[in-house]
Coordinates of C-alpha atoms in Angstrom, one line a residue:
M1 CA -6.3 86.3 177.2
A2 CA -5.7 87.4 173.4
G3 CA -8.8 86.7 171.2
D4 CA -12.3 85.9 171.8
T5 CA -13.1 83.3 174.6
I6 CA -16.3 81.4 175.9
R7 CA -16.8 80.4 179.4
L8 CA -17.9 76.9 179.8
T9 CA -17.5 73.9 182.3
V10 CA -15.3 71.2 181.3
G11 CA -18.2 69.1 180.5
Q12 CA -19.9 71.7 178.5
A13 CA -16.8 72.4 176.5
L14 CA -16.1 68.7 175.8
V15 CA -19.6 68.3 174.5
R16 CA -19.5 71.3 172.4
Y17 CA -16.2 70.2 170.8
L18 CA -17.6 66.8 169.9
I19 CA -20.7 68.2 168.1
N20 CA -18.6 70.4 165.9
Q21 CA -16.5 67.5 164.4
H22 CA -17.6 66.2 161.2
T23 CA -16.3 63.7 158.5
D24 CA -16.9 63.0 154.9
I25 CA -18.7 59.9 153.7
D26 CA -18.8 59.6 149.9
G27 CA -18.9 63.2 149.5
Q28 CA -21.4 64.0 152.2
K29 CA -20.7 65.9 155.4
V30 CA -21.9 64.2 158.4
P31 CA -21.2 64.3 162.2
L32 CA -18.1 62.4 163.2
F33 CA -19.8 61.4 166.6
A34 CA -23.1 59.9 165.7
G35 CA -24.4 59.6 169.2
V36 CA -23.7 58.5 172.8
F37 CA -24.4 55.4 174.6
G38 CA -24.7 56.4 178.4
I39 CA -25.4 54.9 181.7
F40 CA -25.2 57.7 184.4
G41 CA -24.1 57.4 187.9
H42 CA -22.1 59.6 190.2
G43 CA -19.1 60.6 188.1
N44 CA -20.8 61.6 185.0
V45 CA -24.6 62.4 186.0
T46 CA -24.3 65.8 187.4
C47 CA -22.0 67.6 184.8
L48 CA -21.5 65.5 181.7
S49 CA -25.2 64.5 181.5
E50 CA -26.1 68.3 182.0
A51 CA -24.0 69.1 178.9
L52 CA -25.4 66.1 176.8
E53 CA -29.1 66.9 177.9
Q54 CA -28.7 70.3 176.1
V55 CA -27.6 68.9 172.8
Q56 CA -29.8 65.7 172.7
D57 CA -31.3 66.6 169.2
I58 CA -27.9 67.1 167.8
L59 CA -25.9 64.3 169.6
P60 CA -28.5 61.8 170.7
T61 CA -27.8 59.8 173.9
W62 CA -29.1 56.2 174.1
R63 CA -29.8 54.5 177.3
G64 CA -27.8 51.3 177.8
Q65 CA -28.6 48.3 180.0
N66 CA -24.9 47.3 180.7
E67 CA -21.7 49.3 180.3
Q68 CA -20.0 46.5 178.5
S69 CA -22.7 45.9 176.2
M70 CA -23.3 49.5 175.3
A71 CA -19.7 50.0 174.5
L72 CA -19.8 46.8 172.3
A73 CA -22.9 48.4 170.6
A74 CA -20.6 51.5 169.8
I75 CA -17.9 49.3 168.5
G76 CA -20.5 47.5 166.2
Y77 CA -21.7 50.8 164.9
G78 CA -18.0 51.8 164.2
K79 CA -17.5 48.6 162.3
A80 CA -20.6 48.9 160.3
K81 CA -19.5 52.4 159.2
L82 CA -16.1 51.2 158.3
R83 CA -14.4 53.3 160.9
R84 CA -15.6 56.6 159.3
Q85 CA -18.1 57.4 162.1
I86 CA -17.7 57.0 165.7
M87 CA -19.9 56.4 168.8
I88 CA -19.3 57.5 172.3
A89 CA -19.9 55.5 175.5
T90 CA -20.0 57.2 179.0
T91 CA -20.1 55.7 182.5
S92 CA -19.8 56.7 186.0
V93 CA -16.6 56.0 188.2
G94 CA -15.9 52.6 189.7
P95 CA -17.7 49.4 188.3
G96 CA -19.5 51.3 185.7
A97 CA -16.0 52.2 184.3
T98 CA -14.4 48.8 184.7
N99 CA -17.5 47.1 182.9
M100 CA -16.1 48.9 179.7
V101 CA -12.6 47.5 180.0
T102 CA -13.6 44.2 178.0
A103 CA -15.1 46.3 175.3
A104 CA -12.1 48.4 175.0
G105 CA -10.2 45.2 174.5
V106 CA -12.4 44.3 171.7
A107 CA -11.8 47.8 170.0
H108 CA -8.0 47.6 170.6
A109 CA -7.6 44.0 169.2
N110 CA -9.9 44.7 166.1
R111 CA -8.3 48.3 165.6
L112 CA -11.7 49.9 165.8
P113 CA -12.6 53.4 167.0
V114 CA -14.6 54.3 170.1
L115 CA -14.6 57.1 172.4
L116 CA -14.8 56.1 176.1
L117 CA -15.5 58.7 178.7
S118 CA -15.7 57.7 182.4
G119 CA -15.9 59.5 185.5
D120 CA -13.0 59.7 187.8
T121 CA -12.3 60.1 191.5
Y122 CA -11.7 63.8 192.7
N123 CA -8.8 65.4 191.6
N124 CA -8.4 67.5 194.8
R125 CA -8.8 64.4 197.0
L126 CA -10.8 66.2 199.6
P127 CA -13.6 63.7 199.9
D128 CA -11.5 60.7 199.7
P129 CA -12.1 57.8 199.8
V130 CA -15.2 58.1 197.8
L131 CA -17.9 55.6 196.9
Q132 CA -16.4 52.9 194.6
Q133 CA -13.0 54.2 195.0
V134 CA -10.1 51.7 195.2
E135 CA -7.3 53.0 197.2
H136 CA -3.6 52.5 196.2
F137 CA -1.6 53.2 199.4
G138 CA 1.7 54.0 197.7
E139 CA 0.3 55.5 194.5
P140 CA -2.7 57.8 195.3
S141 CA -3.1 59.1 191.8
T142 CA -4.1 55.7 190.6
S143 CA -7.8 54.8 190.0
V144 CA -9.6 52.0 188.3
N145 CA -9.4 54.0 185.1
D146 CA -5.8 53.1 184.9
S147 CA -6.9 49.7 183.9
F148 CA -7.9 51.1 180.5
R149 CA -4.2 51.9 179.7
A150 CA -3.6 48.4 178.5
V151 CA -6.5 48.3 176.1
S152 CA -6.5 52.0 174.8
R153 CA -4.7 53.5 171.9
F154 CA -5.0 56.9 173.6
W155 CA -5.4 57.5 177.3
D156 CA -5.7 60.6 179.2
R157 CA -7.1 61.8 182.5
I158 CA -8.0 65.5 182.6
T159 CA -6.8 67.2 185.7
H160 CA -7.0 70.8 184.4
P161 CA -9.8 72.4 182.2
A162 CA -7.3 73.6 179.5
Q163 CA -6.0 70.0 178.9
I164 CA -9.0 69.2 176.7
I165 CA -7.7 71.7 174.2
S166 CA -4.9 69.6 173.3
S167 CA -6.4 66.1 174.3
L168 CA -9.4 65.9 172.3
P169 CA -7.8 66.6 168.8
Q170 CA -5.3 64.2 169.6
A171 CA -7.9 61.5 170.6
V172 CA -9.8 62.0 167.4
A173 CA -6.8 61.8 165.3
T174 CA -5.9 58.6 166.9
M175 CA -9.3 57.1 166.3
L176 CA -9.1 58.1 162.6
D177 CA -5.5 57.0 162.0
P178 CA -5.6 53.8 159.9
A179 CA -2.1 52.8 161.4
D180 CA -3.0 53.6 165.0
C181 CA -6.9 53.2 165.0
G182 CA -8.3 51.8 168.3
P183 CA -10.3 53.1 171.4
A184 CA -9.6 56.4 172.9
F185 CA -10.2 56.7 176.7
I186 CA -10.5 60.1 178.7
G187 CA -11.1 60.1 182.4
L188 CA -12.9 62.8 183.8
P189 CA -12.6 63.5 187.6
Q190 CA -15.8 64.7 189.1
D191 CA -14.5 68.0 190.4
I192 CA -12.8 68.9 187.1
Q193 CA -16.1 68.3 185.0
E194 CA -17.7 71.2 186.9
I195 CA -15.1 74.0 186.6
A196 CA -15.7 76.8 184.2
Y197 CA -12.9 78.0 182.0
D198 CA -12.4 80.8 179.3
Y199 CA -12.0 78.6 176.1
P200 CA -10.7 80.1 173.0
V201 CA -13.7 80.2 170.4
E202 CA -11.5 78.7 167.8
F203 CA -11.5 75.5 169.7
F204 CA -15.2 74.9 168.8
E205 CA -14.9 75.8 165.1
E206 CA -16.4 73.1 162.9
T207 CA -13.7 70.7 161.6
L208 CA -14.0 68.3 158.7
W209 CA -12.0 65.2 159.2
T210 CA -10.7 62.9 156.4
I211 CA -9.2 59.5 156.8
P212 CA -5.7 59.8 155.8
R213 CA -4.3 57.6 153.0
S214 CA -0.6 57.1 153.4
R215 CA 1.3 56.2 150.1
P216 CA 3.8 53.5 150.4
D217 CA 7.6 54.1 149.8
R218 CA 8.7 53.6 146.2
D219 CA 11.6 51.4 147.1
Q220 CA 9.3 49.1 149.2
V221 CA 7.0 48.8 146.1
A222 CA 9.9 48.0 143.8
A223 CA 11.2 45.4 146.1
A224 CA 7.6 43.8 146.3
V225 CA 7.4 43.8 142.5
E226 CA 10.8 42.1 142.3
L227 CA 9.7 39.4 144.7
L228 CA 6.3 38.9 143.3
K229 CA 7.6 38.4 139.7
T230 CA 9.4 35.3 141.1
A231 CA 6.3 33.6 142.2
K232 CA 5.0 30.4 140.7
K233 CA 2.2 29.8 143.2
P234 CA 1.4 33.1 145.0
L235 CA -1.6 33.6 147.5
I236 CA -3.4 36.8 148.5
I237 CA -4.6 37.0 152.1
S238 CA -7.2 39.8 152.4
G239 CA -7.7 41.3 155.9
G240 CA -10.0 43.5 157.7
G241 CA -7.9 46.5 156.5
V242 CA -8.9 45.9 152.8
R243 CA -12.5 46.6 153.8
Y244 CA -11.7 49.8 156.0
S245 CA -9.5 51.1 153.1
G246 CA -12.3 50.6 150.5
A247 CA -9.9 48.3 148.6
E248 CA -12.3 45.5 148.1
K249 CA -12.9 46.0 144.5
A250 CA -9.4 47.0 143.7
L251 CA -8.0 43.8 145.4
A252 CA -10.4 41.5 143.7
E253 CA -9.6 42.8 140.1
F254 CA -6.0 42.7 141.1
A255 CA -6.2 39.0 142.0
E256 CA -8.2 38.1 139.1
A257 CA -6.2 40.0 136.4
R258 CA -2.7 38.6 137.9
G259 CA -3.9 35.1 138.3
I260 CA -3.5 34.9 142.1
P261 CA -6.0 33.0 144.3
M262 CA -7.4 35.2 147.0
A263 CA -8.2 34.1 150.5
E264 CA -9.6 36.0 153.4
T265 CA -9.1 36.4 157.2
I266 CA -12.2 36.4 159.6
A267 CA -12.1 40.2 159.8
G268 CA -11.7 40.4 156.1
K269 CA -14.6 38.0 155.1
G270 CA -17.2 39.8 153.1
A271 CA -14.8 42.0 151.0
V272 CA -15.9 39.7 148.1
M273 CA -18.8 37.6 147.2
H274 CA -18.8 33.8 147.9
D275 CA -18.7 33.0 144.1
H276 CA -16.0 35.6 143.0
P277 CA -13.8 33.6 140.5
A278 CA -10.4 34.4 142.4
Y279 CA -11.8 33.5 145.8
V280 CA -10.8 30.3 147.6
G281 CA -12.5 31.1 151.0
P282 CA -11.1 32.1 154.5
L283 CA -7.7 30.9 155.4
G284 CA -6.7 29.2 158.7
I285 CA -8.2 27.4 161.6
E286 CA -11.7 28.5 160.6
G287 CA -10.9 28.2 156.9
T288 CA -11.4 26.2 153.8
D289 CA -9.3 23.2 152.8
A290 CA -8.8 24.9 149.6
A291 CA -7.2 27.8 151.2
K292 CA -5.2 25.7 153.5
E293 CA -3.6 23.6 150.6
L294 CA -2.9 26.7 148.5
A295 CA -1.2 28.4 151.6
E296 CA 0.9 25.1 152.2
G297 CA 2.1 25.3 148.7
A298 CA 2.6 29.0 148.3
D299 CA 6.0 30.5 147.4
V300 CA 5.0 34.1 147.8
V301 CA 2.0 35.3 150.1
I302 CA 0.7 38.9 149.7
A303 CA -1.0 39.8 153.0
V304 CA -3.0 42.8 152.7
G305 CA -4.6 44.8 155.7
T306 CA -4.1 41.8 158.1
R307 CA -2.3 41.5 161.5
L308 CA -1.8 37.6 160.8
Q309 CA -3.4 36.4 164.0
D310 CA -2.8 32.7 164.8
F311 CA -6.3 31.7 163.6
T312 CA -5.2 32.9 160.1
T313 CA -1.7 31.4 160.1
G314 CA -2.7 28.1 161.9
S315 CA -0.3 29.3 164.6
W316 CA 2.4 29.8 161.9
T317 CA 2.1 26.1 160.7
T318 CA 0.0 26.9 157.4
F319 CA 3.0 28.1 155.3
N320 CA 6.2 26.3 154.5
H321 CA 9.5 27.6 155.7
N322 CA 10.5 28.9 152.4
T323 CA 7.4 31.0 151.8
Q324 CA 8.0 34.8 151.6
F325 CA 5.7 37.4 152.5
I326 CA 4.7 40.7 151.0
N327 CA 2.9 42.5 153.8
I328 CA 0.9 45.6 152.9
N329 CA -0.3 47.5 155.8
A330 CA -0.9 50.9 157.1
A331 CA 0.7 50.0 160.2
R332 CA 4.5 49.4 160.3
F333 CA 4.2 47.2 163.2
D334 CA 2.0 44.7 161.2
A335 CA 3.8 45.2 158.1
R336 CA 7.2 43.8 159.4
K337 CA 5.9 40.8 161.1
H338 CA 7.6 37.4 160.5
R339 CA 10.4 38.9 158.4
S340 CA 7.9 40.0 155.7
L341 CA 8.9 42.3 152.9
P342 CA 7.1 45.5 154.2
V343 CA 4.9 47.9 152.0
V344 CA 3.7 50.5 154.5
G345 CA 0.9 52.4 153.3
D346 CA -2.9 52.4 152.7
A347 CA -4.2 49.3 151.0
L348 CA -5.9 50.9 148.0
E349 CA -3.0 53.3 147.4
S350 CA -0.5 50.4 147.8
L351 CA -2.4 48.1 145.5
A352 CA -2.6 50.9 142.8
D353 CA 1.3 51.4 142.9
L354 CA 2.0 47.7 142.9
D355 CA -0.4 47.1 140.0
A356 CA 1.0 49.9 138.0
S357 CA 4.5 48.6 138.7
L358 CA 3.8 45.1 137.5
D359 CA 3.4 46.0 133.9
D360 CA 1.9 42.9 132.1
W361 CA 3.0 40.3 134.6
T362 CA 0.7 37.5 135.5
C363 CA 1.0 34.2 137.2
G364 CA -0.6 32.5 134.2
T365 CA -3.9 30.6 134.2
K366 CA -2.8 27.2 135.4
H367 CA -2.4 28.1 139.3
M368 CA -5.9 29.9 139.4
A369 CA -7.4 26.9 137.5
E370 CA -6.2 24.5 140.1
A371 CA -7.3 26.8 142.9
Q372 CA -10.8 27.0 141.4
V373 CA -11.0 23.2 141.5
L374 CA -10.0 22.9 145.1
Y375 CA -12.8 25.7 145.9
A376 CA -15.3 23.8 144.0
N377 CA -14.5 20.6 146.0
W378 CA -14.9 22.5 149.1
N379 CA -18.2 24.0 148.1
S380 CA -19.4 20.4 147.3
M381 CA -18.5 19.3 150.7
L382 CA -20.3 22.3 152.2
D383 CA -23.4 21.4 150.3
A384 CA -23.3 17.9 151.6
G385 CA -22.9 19.2 155.2
Q386 CA -25.7 21.6 154.8
A387 CA -28.3 19.2 153.3
P388 CA -31.0 18.3 155.7
T389 CA -30.9 14.8 157.3
D390 CA -33.0 12.8 159.6
A391 CA -30.9 13.6 162.7
A392 CA -32.8 14.4 165.9
V393 CA -31.0 17.6 166.3
P394 CA -29.6 19.6 163.3
S395 CA -25.8 20.7 162.9
Y396 CA -24.7 24.3 163.1
A397 CA -24.1 24.0 159.3
Q398 CA -27.6 23.0 158.6
V399 CA -29.0 25.8 160.7
I400 CA -26.6 28.4 159.1
A401 CA -27.7 27.3 155.6
V402 CA -31.4 27.8 156.3
V403 CA -30.7 31.3 158.0
N404 CA -28.4 32.3 155.1
K405 CA -31.0 31.4 152.5
A406 CA -33.5 33.7 154.3
A407 CA -31.2 36.8 154.6
T408 CA -31.5 39.3 152.1
A409 CA -28.4 40.9 150.4
K410 CA -28.8 44.0 152.6
D411 CA -28.8 42.0 155.8
T412 CA -25.8 41.6 157.9
M413 CA -24.7 38.4 159.8
V414 CA -23.4 39.3 163.2
T415 CA -21.6 36.7 165.5
A416 CA -18.6 36.3 167.8
A417 CA -17.3 33.7 170.2
G418 CA -17.9 30.1 170.7
G419 CA -18.6 27.4 167.9
L420 CA -20.5 30.0 165.5
P421 CA -17.3 31.8 164.3
G422 CA -15.8 28.8 162.7
E423 CA -19.1 27.5 161.4
T424 CA -20.4 30.8 159.9
V425 CA -17.0 31.7 158.5
K426 CA -17.0 28.3 156.7
N427 CA -20.7 28.0 155.9
W428 CA -22.1 31.5 155.4
R429 CA -22.1 32.5 151.7
V430 CA -21.8 36.3 151.6
K431 CA -24.3 38.1 149.1
A432 CA -23.1 41.6 149.3
P433 CA -20.1 43.5 150.4
N434 CA -19.6 44.3 154.2
T435 CA -22.5 42.1 155.3
F436 CA -20.5 39.8 157.7
D437 CA -19.3 40.6 161.0
C438 CA -17.6 38.1 163.1
E439 CA -15.8 39.5 166.1
F440 CA -12.8 37.1 166.6
G441 CA -10.0 39.4 167.3
F442 CA -11.0 39.4 170.9
S443 CA -13.3 36.5 170.7
C444 CA -15.8 38.4 173.0
M445 CA -18.7 36.3 174.2
G446 CA -21.6 39.0 174.5
Y447 CA -20.6 40.9 171.4
E448 CA -23.2 39.3 169.3
I449 CA -26.5 41.2 170.3
A450 CA -24.9 44.2 171.6
G451 CA -22.8 44.6 168.4
A452 CA -25.8 44.0 166.2
W453 CA -27.6 46.8 168.0
G454 CA -24.9 49.1 166.7
H455 CA -25.2 47.7 163.3
A456 CA -29.0 48.3 163.3
M457 CA -28.4 52.0 164.3
A458 CA -25.8 52.2 161.4
K459 CA -28.0 50.6 159.0
N460 CA -30.9 52.7 159.9
G461 CA -33.5 50.4 158.4
D462 CA -31.4 49.5 155.2
G463 CA -31.5 45.7 156.0
V464 CA -31.5 43.9 159.3
P465 CA -28.7 42.5 161.4
I466 CA -29.1 38.9 161.7
V467 CA -27.5 37.5 165.0
M468 CA -26.4 34.0 165.4
V469 CA -25.6 33.2 169.0
G470 CA -24.9 30.2 171.1
D471 CA -26.8 29.6 174.4
G472 CA -23.6 30.4 176.3
S473 CA -23.1 33.8 174.9
Y474 CA -26.8 34.5 175.1
M475 CA -26.7 33.8 178.8
L476 CA -23.7 36.0 179.3
M477 CA -25.3 39.0 177.7
N478 CA -28.7 39.4 176.3
S479 CA -30.1 42.6 177.7
D480 CA -29.7 44.6 174.5
I481 CA -32.7 42.6 173.0
Y482 CA -34.5 45.0 175.5
S483 CA -32.4 47.9 174.3
S484 CA -33.3 47.2 170.6
V485 CA -37.0 47.0 171.4
L486 CA -36.9 50.1 173.5
S487 CA -35.1 52.1 170.8
G488 CA -36.9 50.7 167.8
H489 CA -33.8 49.0 166.1
K490 CA -34.9 45.6 164.8
L491 CA -32.6 42.7 165.1
I492 CA -33.4 39.0 164.2
V493 CA -31.6 36.7 166.7
V494 CA -31.1 33.1 166.1
V495 CA -30.1 31.2 169.3
C496 CA -28.5 27.8 168.7
D497 CA -28.9 25.9 172.1
N498 CA -26.4 23.1 172.2
G499 CA -26.5 22.7 175.9
G500 CA -23.5 24.7 177.1
F501 CA -20.2 25.7 175.8
G502 CA -20.0 23.3 172.8
V503 CA -16.8 24.3 171.0
I504 CA -14.6 24.6 174.1
N505 CA -16.0 21.0 175.0
R506 CA -14.7 19.9 171.7
L507 CA -11.3 21.5 172.3
Q508 CA -11.0 20.0 175.8
T509 CA -12.1 16.5 174.7
G510 CA -10.0 16.8 171.6
M511 CA -6.9 17.2 173.7
G512 CA -7.6 14.1 175.9
V513 CA -9.5 15.7 178.8
P514 CA -12.9 14.1 179.6
G515 CA -15.9 16.6 179.2
F516 CA -15.7 18.9 182.2
N517 CA -17.7 22.0 183.3
N518 CA -18.5 22.9 179.6
L519 CA -21.6 21.2 178.6
L520 CA -24.5 21.4 181.1
K521 CA -24.5 17.6 181.4
D522 CA -20.9 17.7 182.5
S523 CA -21.2 20.4 185.1
R524 CA -22.1 20.5 188.8
V525 CA -25.9 20.8 188.3
L526 CA -28.9 19.4 190.1
N527 CA -29.6 16.8 187.5
R528 CA -27.0 15.9 185.0
N529 CA -29.2 13.3 183.1
N530 CA -31.7 16.2 182.4
P531 CA -30.1 19.6 183.1
L532 CA -32.6 22.5 183.1
H533 CA -32.5 24.4 179.8
V534 CA -33.6 28.0 179.5
D535 CA -36.7 28.7 177.4
F536 CA -34.9 31.3 175.2
A537 CA -38.1 32.3 173.1
K538 CA -40.0 33.1 176.5
H539 CA -37.1 34.9 177.8
A540 CA -36.7 37.2 174.8
E541 CA -40.5 37.8 174.8
S542 CA -40.3 38.9 178.3
M543 CA -38.1 41.8 177.1
G544 CA -40.6 42.8 174.5
A545 CA -39.3 40.8 171.4
L546 CA -41.4 38.5 169.3
S547 CA -40.2 35.1 169.5
R548 CA -40.6 31.4 168.4
H549 CA -38.9 28.1 169.3
C550 CA -38.3 25.8 166.3
E551 CA -38.3 22.0 166.5
S552 CA -36.8 21.3 163.1
L553 CA -35.1 22.9 160.1
A554 CA -38.6 23.2 158.4
D555 CA -39.8 25.1 161.5
L556 CA -36.8 27.4 161.1
E557 CA -37.2 28.1 157.6
E558 CA -40.8 29.1 158.3
A559 CA -39.7 31.2 161.2
M560 CA -37.0 33.0 159.3
E561 CA -39.7 34.1 156.6
W562 CA -41.8 35.3 159.4
A563 CA -39.1 37.2 161.2
Q564 CA -38.3 39.2 158.0
T565 CA -41.9 40.5 158.1
T566 CA -42.1 41.6 161.8
D567 CA -41.9 45.0 163.1
R568 CA -39.5 44.5 165.9
T569 CA -36.7 42.5 167.3
T570 CA -37.5 38.8 166.7
V571 CA -35.8 35.9 168.6
I572 CA -35.8 32.4 167.2
S573 CA -34.4 29.6 169.2
I574 CA -33.5 26.0 168.0
N575 CA -31.6 23.1 169.6
S576 CA -28.4 22.2 167.8
D577 CA -25.8 19.3 167.8
A578 CA -22.9 20.0 170.2
Y579 CA -20.7 17.3 168.5
T580 CA -21.1 17.8 164.7
W581 CA -18.7 20.3 163.2
T582 CA -17.8 21.4 159.6
P583 CA -14.4 19.8 158.9
G584 CA -11.4 21.5 157.3
G585 CA -9.0 24.2 158.2
A586 CA -5.8 24.4 160.0
D587 CA -4.6 23.2 163.4
W588 CA -4.0 25.4 166.5
Y589 CA -1.2 25.6 169.0
V590 CA -2.7 25.0 172.4
G591 CA -1.3 23.8 175.7
V592 CA -1.3 20.1 176.6
P593 CA 0.1 18.7 179.8
E594 CA 3.6 17.5 179.3
I595 CA 3.1 14.6 181.7
N596 CA -0.1 12.7 182.5
E597 CA -1.2 9.2 183.2
R598 CA -4.2 9.4 180.7
K599 CA -3.4 7.8 177.3
S600 CA -5.7 10.2 175.8
I601 CA -3.8 13.1 177.0
Q602 CA -0.4 11.6 176.0
D603 CA -1.6 11.0 172.6
A604 CA -2.8 14.5 172.3
R605 CA 0.6 15.8 173.5
K606 CA 2.4 13.7 170.9
G607 CA 0.0 15.4 168.3
Q608 CA 0.8 18.8 169.5
E609 CA 4.6 18.0 169.4
A610 CA 4.3 16.9 165.8
F611 CA 2.3 19.9 165.1
R612 CA 4.7 22.4 166.5
A613 CA 7.5 20.9 164.7
K614 CA 6.0 22.4 161.6
Q615 CA 5.9 25.9 163.0
R616 CA 7.8 28.9 161.4
R617 CA 9.5 30.5 164.5
G618 CA 9.4 34.1 163.9
I619 CA 10.3 33.8 160.1

């Protein structure tokens, strides 16, 4: 071969490449790959772990308890780092790999980077069928790792040592591309990992990656300016892409200067503070009435960095049929949704070009003043709902208010599926930028504690992740309480026990079906009148956490003050009401039986039909 080479196994070469990748964060060169979450088994323990062990002081490996949760922790880390640093998750072949498929779905839906490395069956097939191998009789090259194809932005299986020379740079480029960002998966057959190969030394040279900022097309900007200047009642929707672009300040200033009210998506929440003068709260099913009313009357909507998920658009019923969209997005796919006028480019760059081209145009002061009145009314309603009462069991809103008050400006609130996303999105008053993480792109139960472990690593002691989790999600995945204690990454976990799956019971009964198999009392249990409840405080204590159970909001307030002083992960549990929810927001398209003898279901069906009549159908 021409040029200098170095002979390494595939596992060794892969690890050497990864440790030589760097990125720039605020002028500082840092490792692109900050660490590895690993559970070793056959498929990655004899070769990949050998390579990782040699560089553990450079690329630390953290032991997970569950393959899904450790990959979720990696995703939480990437989110906390605003996609500028990446964590790796590695598993064995078989169930170790498939356990990560759900996490890959989370990363894919939320457009978040994570590198997934799983062992694979033998490329030579000589020992087949091996332990944990599923056999496809007519397609022998298929393995369980093919299941990642549906939930990966980049997918490859290494079948020759030279392939990583082209595959790894493409995987990294995909994860760092704002338009294509998502999980990268690489399958590593066991017999390929061990093979030595003469790699060119240039492959291992230090590389400094930067996040590309694509500039929008001038004609697209000009068309957007022309449309916006016709607007009398415009509205901005700020999505997660605004935060990842670092465009929060620019968008907030643009909204205020141009007199345009600014709403947020769930992924975008936290770009501005709760009391920003242009802010009207989150939009959609989990949104404010202020944002909903403004959306319903909007003539032009500027969507920035959002994929316009149904929870944002109220299943496309929130806007009238004459509303026109300007969609600023790095991804062409998103920018052209629902016949939007696309501005394909980085949010920060696109806003700068749009702002410069608008000259002295503003919407005037009347529209913003009306929006501020609507938002003030919403906040008054929140205050009333959060105020303590003499109810035997507090509502989510009351619990959130106490936790929110105790949180410092540096603490990050982390939650995910169930009733808490809607309640925290509505009730949590953001105190500082990028301190709110509600995983609702994939609505993944179990993200809460695992994702917060990743946040704690990223924060490195600069504030504490505060987890709000329901009893259902806690029971699904809680082992990273133990992980956080083992590794010394403090979390504050607040468990709201409402006796089952409260919010899905709300949906079920709201659509006319009697409560069934969601709340414990409606499930097939030994004693429905008094079903066994888990003692979450004692359970957490058994995993090394400090813990308390609270009987009242006053207890919770005291416990939160105590939790801020502790030296390790602290878990607080409190019973909460399964029937009281913060009102407001848009409706949702759900399936309701077309025929049924129950009047409650017949009424729900009529309601859905009336709701669907308001939908924009692809426009």
